[in-house]
PDB file of C-alpha atoms in Angstrom:
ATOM      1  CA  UNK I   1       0.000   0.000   0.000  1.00  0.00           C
ATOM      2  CA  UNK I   2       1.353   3.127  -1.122  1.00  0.00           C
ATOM      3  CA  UNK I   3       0.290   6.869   0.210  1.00  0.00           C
ATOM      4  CA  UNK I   4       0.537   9.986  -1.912  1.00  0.00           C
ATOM      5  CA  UNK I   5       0.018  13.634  -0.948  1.00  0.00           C
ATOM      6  CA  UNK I   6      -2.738  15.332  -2.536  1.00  0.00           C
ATOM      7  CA  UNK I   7      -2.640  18.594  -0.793  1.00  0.00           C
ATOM      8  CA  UNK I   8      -2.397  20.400   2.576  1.00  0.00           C
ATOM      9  CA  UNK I   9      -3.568  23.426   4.402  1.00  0.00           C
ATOM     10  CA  UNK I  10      -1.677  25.713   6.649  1.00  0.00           C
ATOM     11  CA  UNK I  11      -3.238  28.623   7.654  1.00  0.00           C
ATOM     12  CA  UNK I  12      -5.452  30.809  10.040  1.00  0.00           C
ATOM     13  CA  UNK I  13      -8.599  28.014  10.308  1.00  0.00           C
ATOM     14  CA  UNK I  14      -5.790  25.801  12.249  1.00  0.00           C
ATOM     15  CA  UNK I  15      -4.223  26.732  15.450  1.00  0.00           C
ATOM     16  CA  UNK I  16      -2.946  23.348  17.770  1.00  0.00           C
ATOM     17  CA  UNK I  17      -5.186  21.292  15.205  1.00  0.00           C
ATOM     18  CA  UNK I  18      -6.284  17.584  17.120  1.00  0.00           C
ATOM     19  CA  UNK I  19      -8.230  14.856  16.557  1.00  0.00           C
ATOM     20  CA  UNK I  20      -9.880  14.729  12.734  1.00  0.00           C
ATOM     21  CA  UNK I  21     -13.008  12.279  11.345  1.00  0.00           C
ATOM     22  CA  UNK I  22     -14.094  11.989   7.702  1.00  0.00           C
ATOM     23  CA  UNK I  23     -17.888  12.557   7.273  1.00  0.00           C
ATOM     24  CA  UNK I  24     -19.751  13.384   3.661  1.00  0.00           C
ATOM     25  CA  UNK I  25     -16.389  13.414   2.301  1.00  0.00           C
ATOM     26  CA  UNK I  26     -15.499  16.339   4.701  1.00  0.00           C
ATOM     27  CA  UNK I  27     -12.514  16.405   7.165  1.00  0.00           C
ATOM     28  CA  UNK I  28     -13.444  18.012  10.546  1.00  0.00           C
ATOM     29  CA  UNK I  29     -11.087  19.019  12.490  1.00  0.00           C
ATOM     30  CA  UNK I  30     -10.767  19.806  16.282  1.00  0.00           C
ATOM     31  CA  UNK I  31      -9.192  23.118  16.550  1.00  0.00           C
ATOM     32  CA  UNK I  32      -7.257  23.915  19.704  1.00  0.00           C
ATOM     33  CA  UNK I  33      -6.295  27.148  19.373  1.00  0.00           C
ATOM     34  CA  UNK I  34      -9.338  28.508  17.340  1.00  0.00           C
ATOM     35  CA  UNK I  35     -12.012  26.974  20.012  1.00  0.00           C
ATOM     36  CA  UNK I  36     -14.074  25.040  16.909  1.00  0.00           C
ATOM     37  CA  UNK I  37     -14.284  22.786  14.316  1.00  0.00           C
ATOM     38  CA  UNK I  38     -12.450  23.937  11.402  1.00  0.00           C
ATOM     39  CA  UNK I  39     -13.980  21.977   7.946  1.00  0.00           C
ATOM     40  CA  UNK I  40     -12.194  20.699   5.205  1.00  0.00           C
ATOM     41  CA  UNK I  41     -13.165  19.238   1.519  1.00  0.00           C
ATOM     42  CA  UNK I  42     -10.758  15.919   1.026  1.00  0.00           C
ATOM     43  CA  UNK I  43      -8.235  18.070  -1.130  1.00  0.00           C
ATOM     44  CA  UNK I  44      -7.457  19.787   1.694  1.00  0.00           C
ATOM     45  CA  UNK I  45      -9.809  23.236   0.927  1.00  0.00           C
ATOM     46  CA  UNK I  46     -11.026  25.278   3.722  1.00  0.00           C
ATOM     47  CA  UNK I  47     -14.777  25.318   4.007  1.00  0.00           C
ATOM     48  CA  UNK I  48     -16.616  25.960   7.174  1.00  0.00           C
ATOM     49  CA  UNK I  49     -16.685  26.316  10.924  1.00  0.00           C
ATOM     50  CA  UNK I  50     -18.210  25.278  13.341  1.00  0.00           C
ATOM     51  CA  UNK I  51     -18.613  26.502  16.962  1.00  0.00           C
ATOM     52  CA  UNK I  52     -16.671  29.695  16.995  1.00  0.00           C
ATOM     53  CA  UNK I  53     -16.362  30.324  20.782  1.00  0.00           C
ATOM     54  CA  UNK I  54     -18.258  27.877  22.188  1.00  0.00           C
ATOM     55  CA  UNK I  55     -15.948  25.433  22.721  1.00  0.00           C
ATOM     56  CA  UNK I  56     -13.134  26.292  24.662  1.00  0.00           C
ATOM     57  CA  UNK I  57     -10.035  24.332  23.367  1.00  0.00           C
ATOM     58  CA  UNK I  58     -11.741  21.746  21.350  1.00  0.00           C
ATOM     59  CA  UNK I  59      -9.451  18.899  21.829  1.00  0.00           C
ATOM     60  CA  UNK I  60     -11.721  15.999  19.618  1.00  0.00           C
ATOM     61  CA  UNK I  61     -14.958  14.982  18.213  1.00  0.00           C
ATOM     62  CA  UNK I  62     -17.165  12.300  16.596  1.00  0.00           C
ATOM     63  CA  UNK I  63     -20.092  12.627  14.045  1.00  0.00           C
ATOM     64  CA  UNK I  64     -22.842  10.068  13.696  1.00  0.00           C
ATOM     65  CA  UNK I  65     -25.628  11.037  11.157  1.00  0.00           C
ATOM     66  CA  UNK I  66     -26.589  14.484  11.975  1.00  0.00           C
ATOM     67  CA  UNK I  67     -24.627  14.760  15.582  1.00  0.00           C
ATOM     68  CA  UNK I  68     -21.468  16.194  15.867  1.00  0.00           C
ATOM     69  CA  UNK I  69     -20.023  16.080  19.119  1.00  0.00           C
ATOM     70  CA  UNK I  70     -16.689  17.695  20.620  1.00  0.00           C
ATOM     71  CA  UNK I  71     -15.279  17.588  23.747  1.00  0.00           C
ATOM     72  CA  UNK I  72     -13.687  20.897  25.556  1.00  0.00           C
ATOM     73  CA  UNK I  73     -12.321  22.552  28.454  1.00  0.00           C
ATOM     74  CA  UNK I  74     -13.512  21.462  31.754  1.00  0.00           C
ATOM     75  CA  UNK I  75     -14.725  18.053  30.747  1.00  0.00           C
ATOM     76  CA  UNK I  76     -17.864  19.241  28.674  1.00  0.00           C
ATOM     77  CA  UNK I  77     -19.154  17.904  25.255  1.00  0.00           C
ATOM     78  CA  UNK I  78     -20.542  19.986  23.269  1.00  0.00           C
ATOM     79  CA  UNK I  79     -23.124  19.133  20.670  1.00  0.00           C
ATOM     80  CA  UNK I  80     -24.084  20.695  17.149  1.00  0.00           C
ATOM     81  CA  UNK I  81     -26.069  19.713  14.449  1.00  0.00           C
ATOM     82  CA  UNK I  82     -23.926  18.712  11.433  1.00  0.00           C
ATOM     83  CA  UNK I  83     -26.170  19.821   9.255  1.00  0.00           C
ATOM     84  CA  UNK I  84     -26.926  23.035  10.065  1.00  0.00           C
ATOM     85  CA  UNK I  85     -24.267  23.554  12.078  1.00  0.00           C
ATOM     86  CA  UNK I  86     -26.551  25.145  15.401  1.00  0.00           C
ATOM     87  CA  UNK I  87     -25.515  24.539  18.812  1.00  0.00           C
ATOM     88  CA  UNK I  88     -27.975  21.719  20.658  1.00  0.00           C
ATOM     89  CA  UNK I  89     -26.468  21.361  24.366  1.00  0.00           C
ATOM     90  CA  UNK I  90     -23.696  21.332  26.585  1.00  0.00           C
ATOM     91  CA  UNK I  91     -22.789  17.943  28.920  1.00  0.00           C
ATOM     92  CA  UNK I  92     -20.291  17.741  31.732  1.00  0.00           C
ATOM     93  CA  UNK I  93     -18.558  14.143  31.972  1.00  0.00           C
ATOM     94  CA  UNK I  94     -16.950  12.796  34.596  1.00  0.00           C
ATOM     95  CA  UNK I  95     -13.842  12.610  32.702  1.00  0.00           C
ATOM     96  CA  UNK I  96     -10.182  12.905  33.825  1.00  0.00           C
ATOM     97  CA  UNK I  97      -8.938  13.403  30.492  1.00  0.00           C
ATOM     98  CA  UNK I  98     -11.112  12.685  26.997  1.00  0.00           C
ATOM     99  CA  UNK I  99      -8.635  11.970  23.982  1.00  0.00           C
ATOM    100  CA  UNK I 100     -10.848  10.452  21.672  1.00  0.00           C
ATOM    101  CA  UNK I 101     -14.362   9.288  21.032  1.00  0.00           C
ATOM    102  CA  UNK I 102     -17.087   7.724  18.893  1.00  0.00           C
ATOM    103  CA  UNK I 103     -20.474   7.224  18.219  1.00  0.00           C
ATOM    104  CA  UNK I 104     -22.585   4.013  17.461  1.00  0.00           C
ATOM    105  CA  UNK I 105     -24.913   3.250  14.913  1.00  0.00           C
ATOM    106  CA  UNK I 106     -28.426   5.105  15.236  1.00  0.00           C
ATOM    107  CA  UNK I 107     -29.867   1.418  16.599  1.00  0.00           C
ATOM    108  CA  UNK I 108     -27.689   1.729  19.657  1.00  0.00           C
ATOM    109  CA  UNK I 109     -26.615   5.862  19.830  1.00  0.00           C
ATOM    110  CA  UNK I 110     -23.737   4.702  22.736  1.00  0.00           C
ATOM    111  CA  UNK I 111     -20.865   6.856  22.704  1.00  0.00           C
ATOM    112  CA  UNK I 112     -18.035   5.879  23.459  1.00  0.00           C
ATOM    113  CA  UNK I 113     -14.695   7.746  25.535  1.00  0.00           C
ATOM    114  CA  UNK I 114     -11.551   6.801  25.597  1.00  0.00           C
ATOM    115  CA  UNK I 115     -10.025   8.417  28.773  1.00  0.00           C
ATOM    116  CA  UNK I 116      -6.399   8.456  29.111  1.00  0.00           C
ATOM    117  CA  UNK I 117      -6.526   9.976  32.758  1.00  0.00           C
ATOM    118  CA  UNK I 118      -8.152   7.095  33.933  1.00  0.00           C
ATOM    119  CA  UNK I 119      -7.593   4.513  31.723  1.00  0.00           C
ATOM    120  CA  UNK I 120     -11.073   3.822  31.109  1.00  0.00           C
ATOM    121  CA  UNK I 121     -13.548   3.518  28.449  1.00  0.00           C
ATOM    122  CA  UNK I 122     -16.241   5.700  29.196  1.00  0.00           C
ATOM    123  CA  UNK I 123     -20.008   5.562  27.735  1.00  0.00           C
ATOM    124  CA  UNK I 124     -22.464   7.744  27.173  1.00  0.00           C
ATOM    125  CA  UNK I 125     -26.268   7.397  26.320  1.00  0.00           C
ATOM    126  CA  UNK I 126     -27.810   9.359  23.727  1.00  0.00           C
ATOM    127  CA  UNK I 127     -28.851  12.076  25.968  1.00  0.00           C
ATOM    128  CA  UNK I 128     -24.636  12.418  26.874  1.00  0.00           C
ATOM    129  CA  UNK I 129     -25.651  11.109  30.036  1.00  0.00           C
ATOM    130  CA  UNK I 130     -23.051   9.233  31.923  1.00  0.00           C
ATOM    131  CA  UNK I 131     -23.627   5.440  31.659  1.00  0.00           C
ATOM    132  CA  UNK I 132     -20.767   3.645  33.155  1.00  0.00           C
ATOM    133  CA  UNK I 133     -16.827   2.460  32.348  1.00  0.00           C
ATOM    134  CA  UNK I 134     -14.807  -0.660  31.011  1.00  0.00           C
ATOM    135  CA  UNK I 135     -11.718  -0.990  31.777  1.00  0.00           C
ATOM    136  CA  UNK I 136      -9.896  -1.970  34.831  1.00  0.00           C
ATOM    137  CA  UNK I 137      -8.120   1.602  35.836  1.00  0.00           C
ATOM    138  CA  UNK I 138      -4.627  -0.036  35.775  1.00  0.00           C
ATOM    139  CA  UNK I 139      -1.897   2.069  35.999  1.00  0.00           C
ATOM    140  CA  UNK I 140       1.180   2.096  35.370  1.00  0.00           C
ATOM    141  CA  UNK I 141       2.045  -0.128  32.584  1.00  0.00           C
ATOM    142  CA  UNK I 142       1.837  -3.875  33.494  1.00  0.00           C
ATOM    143  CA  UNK I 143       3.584  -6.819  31.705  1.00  0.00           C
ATOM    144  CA  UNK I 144       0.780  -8.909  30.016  1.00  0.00           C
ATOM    145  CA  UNK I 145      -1.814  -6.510  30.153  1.00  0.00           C
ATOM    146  CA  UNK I 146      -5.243  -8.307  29.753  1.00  0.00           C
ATOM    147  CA  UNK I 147      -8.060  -7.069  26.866  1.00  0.00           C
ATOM    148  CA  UNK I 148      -9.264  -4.473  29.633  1.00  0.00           C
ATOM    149  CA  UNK I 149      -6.409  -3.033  30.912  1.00  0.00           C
ATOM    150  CA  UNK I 150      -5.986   0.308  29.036  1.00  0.00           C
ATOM    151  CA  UNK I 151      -2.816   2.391  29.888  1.00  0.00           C
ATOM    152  CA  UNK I 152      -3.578   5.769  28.537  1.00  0.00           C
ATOM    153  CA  UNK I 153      -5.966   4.774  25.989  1.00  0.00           C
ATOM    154  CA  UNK I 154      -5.683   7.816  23.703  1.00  0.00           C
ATOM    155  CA  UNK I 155      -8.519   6.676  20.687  1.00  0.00           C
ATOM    156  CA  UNK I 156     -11.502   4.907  19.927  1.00  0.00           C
ATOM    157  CA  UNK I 157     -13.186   4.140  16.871  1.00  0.00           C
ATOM    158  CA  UNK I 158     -16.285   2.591  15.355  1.00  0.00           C
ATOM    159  CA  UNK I 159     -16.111   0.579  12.681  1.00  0.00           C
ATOM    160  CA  UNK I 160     -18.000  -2.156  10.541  1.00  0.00           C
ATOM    161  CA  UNK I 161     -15.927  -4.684   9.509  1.00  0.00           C
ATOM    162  CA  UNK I 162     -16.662  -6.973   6.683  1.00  0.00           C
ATOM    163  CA  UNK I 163     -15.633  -9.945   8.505  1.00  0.00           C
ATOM    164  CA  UNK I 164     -16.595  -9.302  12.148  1.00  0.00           C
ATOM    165  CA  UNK I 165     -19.284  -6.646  12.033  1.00  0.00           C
ATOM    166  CA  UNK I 166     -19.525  -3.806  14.444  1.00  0.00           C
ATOM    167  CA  UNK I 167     -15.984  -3.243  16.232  1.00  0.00           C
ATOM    168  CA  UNK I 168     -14.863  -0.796  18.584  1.00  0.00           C
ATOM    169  CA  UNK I 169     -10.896  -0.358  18.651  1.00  0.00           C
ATOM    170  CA  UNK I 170      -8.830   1.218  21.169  1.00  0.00           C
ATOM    171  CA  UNK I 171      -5.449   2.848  20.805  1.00  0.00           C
ATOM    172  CA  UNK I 172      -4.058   1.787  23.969  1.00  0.00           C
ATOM    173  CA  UNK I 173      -0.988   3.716  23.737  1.00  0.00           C
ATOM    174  CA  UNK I 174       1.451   2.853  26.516  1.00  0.00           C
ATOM    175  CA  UNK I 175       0.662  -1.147  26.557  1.00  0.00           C
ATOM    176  CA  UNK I 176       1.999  -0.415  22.458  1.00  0.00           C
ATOM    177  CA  UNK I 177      -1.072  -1.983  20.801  1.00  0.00           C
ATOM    178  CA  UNK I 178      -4.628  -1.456  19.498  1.00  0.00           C
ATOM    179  CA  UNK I 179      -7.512  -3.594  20.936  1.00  0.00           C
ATOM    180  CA  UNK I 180     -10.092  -4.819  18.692  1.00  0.00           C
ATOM    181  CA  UNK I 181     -13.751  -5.642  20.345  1.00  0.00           C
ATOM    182  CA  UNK I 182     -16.184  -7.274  18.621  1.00  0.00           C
ATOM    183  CA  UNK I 183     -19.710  -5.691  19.385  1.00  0.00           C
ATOM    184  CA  UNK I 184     -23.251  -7.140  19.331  1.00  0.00           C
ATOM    185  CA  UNK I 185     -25.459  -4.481  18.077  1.00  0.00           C
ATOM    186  CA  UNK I 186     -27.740  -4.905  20.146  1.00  0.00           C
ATOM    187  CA  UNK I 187     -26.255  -4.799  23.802  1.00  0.00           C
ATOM    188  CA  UNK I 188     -24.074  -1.215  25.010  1.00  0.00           C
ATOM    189  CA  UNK I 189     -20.341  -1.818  25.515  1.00  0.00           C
ATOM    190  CA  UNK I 190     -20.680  -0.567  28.773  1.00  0.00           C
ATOM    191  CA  UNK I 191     -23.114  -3.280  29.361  1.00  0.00           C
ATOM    192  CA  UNK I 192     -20.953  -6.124  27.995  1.00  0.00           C
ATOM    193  CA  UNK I 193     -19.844  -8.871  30.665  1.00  0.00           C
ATOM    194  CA  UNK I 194     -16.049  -9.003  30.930  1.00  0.00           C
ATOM    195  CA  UNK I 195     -15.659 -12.470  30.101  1.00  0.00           C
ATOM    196  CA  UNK I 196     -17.650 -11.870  27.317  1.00  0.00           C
ATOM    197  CA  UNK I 197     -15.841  -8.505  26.336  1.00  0.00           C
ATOM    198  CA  UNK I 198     -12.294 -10.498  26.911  1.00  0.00           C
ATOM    199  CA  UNK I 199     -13.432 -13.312  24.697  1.00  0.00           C
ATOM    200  CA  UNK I 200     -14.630 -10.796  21.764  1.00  0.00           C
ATOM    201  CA  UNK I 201     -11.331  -8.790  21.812  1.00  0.00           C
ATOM    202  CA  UNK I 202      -8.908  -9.559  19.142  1.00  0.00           C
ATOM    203  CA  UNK I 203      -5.195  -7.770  20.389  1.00  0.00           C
ATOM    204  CA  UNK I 204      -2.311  -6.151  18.080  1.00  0.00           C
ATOM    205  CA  UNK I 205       0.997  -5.593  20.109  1.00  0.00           C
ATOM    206  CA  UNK I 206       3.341  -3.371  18.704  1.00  0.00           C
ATOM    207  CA  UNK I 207       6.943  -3.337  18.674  1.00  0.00           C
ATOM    208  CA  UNK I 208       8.462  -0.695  21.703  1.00  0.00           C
ATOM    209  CA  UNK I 209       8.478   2.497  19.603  1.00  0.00           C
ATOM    210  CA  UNK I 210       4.760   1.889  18.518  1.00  0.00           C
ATOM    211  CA  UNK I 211       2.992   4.310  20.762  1.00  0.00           C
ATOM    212  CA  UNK I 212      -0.510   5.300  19.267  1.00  0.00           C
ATOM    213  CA  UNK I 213      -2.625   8.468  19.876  1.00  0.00           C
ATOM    214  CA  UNK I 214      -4.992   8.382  16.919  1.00  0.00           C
ATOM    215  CA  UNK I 215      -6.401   5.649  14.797  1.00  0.00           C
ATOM    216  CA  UNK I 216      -8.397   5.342  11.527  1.00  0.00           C
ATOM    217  CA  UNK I 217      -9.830   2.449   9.725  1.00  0.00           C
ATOM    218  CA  UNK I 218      -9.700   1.631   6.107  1.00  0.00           C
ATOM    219  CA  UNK I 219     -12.848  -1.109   5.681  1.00  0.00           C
ATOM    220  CA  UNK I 220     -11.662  -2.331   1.493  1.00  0.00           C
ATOM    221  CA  UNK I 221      -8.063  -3.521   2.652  1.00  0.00           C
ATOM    222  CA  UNK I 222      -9.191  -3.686   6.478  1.00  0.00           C
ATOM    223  CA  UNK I 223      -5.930  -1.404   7.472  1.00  0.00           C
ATOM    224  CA  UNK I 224      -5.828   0.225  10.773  1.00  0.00           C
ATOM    225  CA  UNK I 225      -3.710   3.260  10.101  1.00  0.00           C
ATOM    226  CA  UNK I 226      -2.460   4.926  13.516  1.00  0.00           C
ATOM    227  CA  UNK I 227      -0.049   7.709  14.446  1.00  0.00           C
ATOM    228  CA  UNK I 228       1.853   8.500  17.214  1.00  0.00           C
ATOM    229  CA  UNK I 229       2.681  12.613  17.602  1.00  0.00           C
ATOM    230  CA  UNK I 230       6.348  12.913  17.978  1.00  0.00           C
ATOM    231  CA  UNK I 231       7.369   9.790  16.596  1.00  0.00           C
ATOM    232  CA  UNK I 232       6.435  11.124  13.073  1.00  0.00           C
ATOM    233  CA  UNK I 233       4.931   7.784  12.000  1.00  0.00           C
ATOM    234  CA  UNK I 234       2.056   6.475  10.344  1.00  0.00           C
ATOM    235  CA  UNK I 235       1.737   3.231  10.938  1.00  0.00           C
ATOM    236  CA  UNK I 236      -0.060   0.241   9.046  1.00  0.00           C
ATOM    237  CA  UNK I 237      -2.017  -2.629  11.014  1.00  0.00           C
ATOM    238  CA  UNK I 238      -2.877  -5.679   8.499  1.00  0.00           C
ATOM    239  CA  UNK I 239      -5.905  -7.186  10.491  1.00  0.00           C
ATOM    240  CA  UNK I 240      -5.516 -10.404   8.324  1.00  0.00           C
ATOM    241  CA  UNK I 241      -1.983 -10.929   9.167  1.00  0.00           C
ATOM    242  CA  UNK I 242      -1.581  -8.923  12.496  1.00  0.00           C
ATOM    243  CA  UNK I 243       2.094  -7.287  11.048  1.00  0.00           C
ATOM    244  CA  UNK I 244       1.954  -3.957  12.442  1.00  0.00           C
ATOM    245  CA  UNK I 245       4.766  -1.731  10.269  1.00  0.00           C
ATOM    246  CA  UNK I 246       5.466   1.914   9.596  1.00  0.00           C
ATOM    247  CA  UNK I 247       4.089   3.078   5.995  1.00  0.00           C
ATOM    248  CA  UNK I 248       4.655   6.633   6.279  1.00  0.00           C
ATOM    249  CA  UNK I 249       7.142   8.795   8.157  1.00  0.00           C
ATOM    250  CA  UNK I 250       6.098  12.313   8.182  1.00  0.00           C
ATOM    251  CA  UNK I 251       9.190  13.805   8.474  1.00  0.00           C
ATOM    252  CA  UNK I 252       9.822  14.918   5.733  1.00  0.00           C
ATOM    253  CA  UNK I 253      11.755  18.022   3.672  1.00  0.00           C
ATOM    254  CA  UNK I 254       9.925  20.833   2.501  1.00  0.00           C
ATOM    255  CA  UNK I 255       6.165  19.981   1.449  1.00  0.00           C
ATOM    256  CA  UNK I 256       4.172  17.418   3.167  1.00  0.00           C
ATOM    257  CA  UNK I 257       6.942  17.670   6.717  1.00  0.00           C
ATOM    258  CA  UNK I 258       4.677  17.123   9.959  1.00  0.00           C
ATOM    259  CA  UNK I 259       6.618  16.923  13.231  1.00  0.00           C
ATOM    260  CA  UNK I 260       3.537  15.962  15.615  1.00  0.00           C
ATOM    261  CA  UNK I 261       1.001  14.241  14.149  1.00  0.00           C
ATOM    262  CA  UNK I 262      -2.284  13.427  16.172  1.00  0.00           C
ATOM    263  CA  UNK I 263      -5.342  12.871  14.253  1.00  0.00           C
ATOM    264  CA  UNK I 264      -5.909  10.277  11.640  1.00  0.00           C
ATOM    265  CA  UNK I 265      -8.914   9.459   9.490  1.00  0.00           C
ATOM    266  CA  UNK I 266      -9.640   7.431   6.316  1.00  0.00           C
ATOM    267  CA  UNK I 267     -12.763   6.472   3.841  1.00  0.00           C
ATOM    268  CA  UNK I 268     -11.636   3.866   1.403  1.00  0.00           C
ATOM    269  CA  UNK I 269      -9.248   5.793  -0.808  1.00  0.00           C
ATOM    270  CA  UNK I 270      -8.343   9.137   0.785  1.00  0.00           C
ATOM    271  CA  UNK I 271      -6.140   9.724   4.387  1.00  0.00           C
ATOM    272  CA  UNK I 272      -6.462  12.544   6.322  1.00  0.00           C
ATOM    273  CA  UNK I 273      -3.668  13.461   9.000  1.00  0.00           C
ATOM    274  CA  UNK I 274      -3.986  16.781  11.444  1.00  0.00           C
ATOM    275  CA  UNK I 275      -0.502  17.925  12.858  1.00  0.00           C
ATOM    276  CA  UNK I 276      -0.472  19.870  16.192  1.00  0.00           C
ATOM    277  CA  UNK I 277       3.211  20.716  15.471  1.00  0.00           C
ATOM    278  CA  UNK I 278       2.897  22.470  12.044  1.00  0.00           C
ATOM    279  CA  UNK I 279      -1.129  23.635  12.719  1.00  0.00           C
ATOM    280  CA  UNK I 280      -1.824  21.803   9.665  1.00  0.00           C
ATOM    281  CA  UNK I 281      -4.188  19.228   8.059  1.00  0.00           C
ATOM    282  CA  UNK I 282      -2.726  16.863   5.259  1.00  0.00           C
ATOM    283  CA  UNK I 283      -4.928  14.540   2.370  1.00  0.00           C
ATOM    284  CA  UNK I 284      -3.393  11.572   0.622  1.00  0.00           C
ATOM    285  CA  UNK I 285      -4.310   8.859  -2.148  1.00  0.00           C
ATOM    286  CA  UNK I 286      -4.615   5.615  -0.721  1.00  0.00           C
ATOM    287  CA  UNK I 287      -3.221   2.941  -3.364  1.00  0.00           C
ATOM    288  CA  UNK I 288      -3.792  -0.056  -2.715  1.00  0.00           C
TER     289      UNK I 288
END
């Protein structure tokens, strides 16, 4: 699998860009600096904003459908409509530190935090009410960490997979792996008995400079792309093998050089990495 650079934007719409997700063929971007969602088209073109000064130092987000959420200063999540862009509420979480979330399919409408201050999966109903955790809180790192011990789980992501159906994956960054759950659609992750949750979870260890903050899914080659801020990497996951190798080093000279990645997010042919280092976002041609 090859990745080429179709454009990038550096400019005043990114300030500490964070976490990014692809929706509509759209790149949305959690803006630090700027306190919003700064929009992209998948070349990389400046569109829209959303939330200008409502949401102090947006810091990541998930869409679903119409609902865009994005979490902020003082452990709030903020929700607009995607379509229209309006404001609909404001939720505190009991959160020690949110660094990435997602949103189930409209059947279930669970969302789904990956805290890195506690090490714990969080959920949330469709309200944004507090549910309840997964996870066992360990910390530090152990040797042999089990499915639900998360050391500073720093991403989680929804995906349907052709061969196991819903999955949630976790970028469980200082155990150096991503853990793959296989959901029923029908019962909340929260709600999942451990033994069952351990028995659905499919594991891919790293070797000791794999360290992932962000993670994005490619569904045709069923890829798990992930980067890991300073170490300038994009790495590739092969869920049919389990190799995990680096695909893409970002540090580069003169166009297309990133020195902190921290968002990734993918539809079937196009990449999208947000740099907090440069304040830019970055498109690519998947070729597979």
């Amino acid at each position: 699998m090859n990745l080429e650079i179709i454009d990038e934007y550096t400019g005043p719409m990114l300030s500490s860009p964070q976490k990014v997700r692809i929706h509509h063929d759209h790149a949305f971007v959690a803006d630090l600096g700027g306190h919003r969602v700064s929009v992209f088209d998948l070349d990389a073109n400046y569109v829209d904003q959303i939330g200008t000064g409502l949401i102090p130092s947006a810091a990541d987000l998930a869409i679903r459908d119409d609902r865009l959420l994005v979490s902020g200063t003082g452990y709030n999540i903020y929700e607009f409509d995607v379509s229209s862009s309006a404001f609909v509420s404001v939720t505190p979480v009991p959160s020690l530190n949110m660094r990435g979330m997602d949103i189930r399919p409209a059947s279930m409408g669970e969302t789904v935090i990956a805290d890195s201050g506690s090490h714990l999966l969080i959920s949330l109903d469709t309200a944004n009410s507090f549910v309840g955790t997964t996870g066992t809180s360990v910390a530090p790192v152990i040797s042999n960490p089990g499915p639900r011990d998360f050391a500073q789980c720093q991403d989680v992501l929804i995906v349907d997979d052709p061969d196991y159906g819903e999955m949630m994956m976790v970028a469980d960054h200082q155990n150096r792996r991503i853990v793959a759950v296989v959901l029923d659609p029908k019962v909340a992750m929260v709600k999942m008995d451990p033994v069952d949750f351990d028995a659905a979870t499919i594991t891919y260890d790293g070797p000791s400079n794999f360290r992932p903050t962000a993670i994005a899914y490619n569904r045709k080659t069923r890829t798990i792309f992930a980067v890991d801020g300073a170490g300038g990497d994009v790495w590739f996951v092969d869920m049919a093998s389990g190799s995990i190798a680096v695909g893409y080093n970002a540090f580069q000279i003169g166009a297309g050089q990133l020195s902190n990645p921290v968002g990734i997010a993918a539809t079937d042919d196009v990449l999208a990495i947000t740099d907090y280092g440069t304040n830019k976002i970055q498109t690519l041609k998947i070729d597979s």
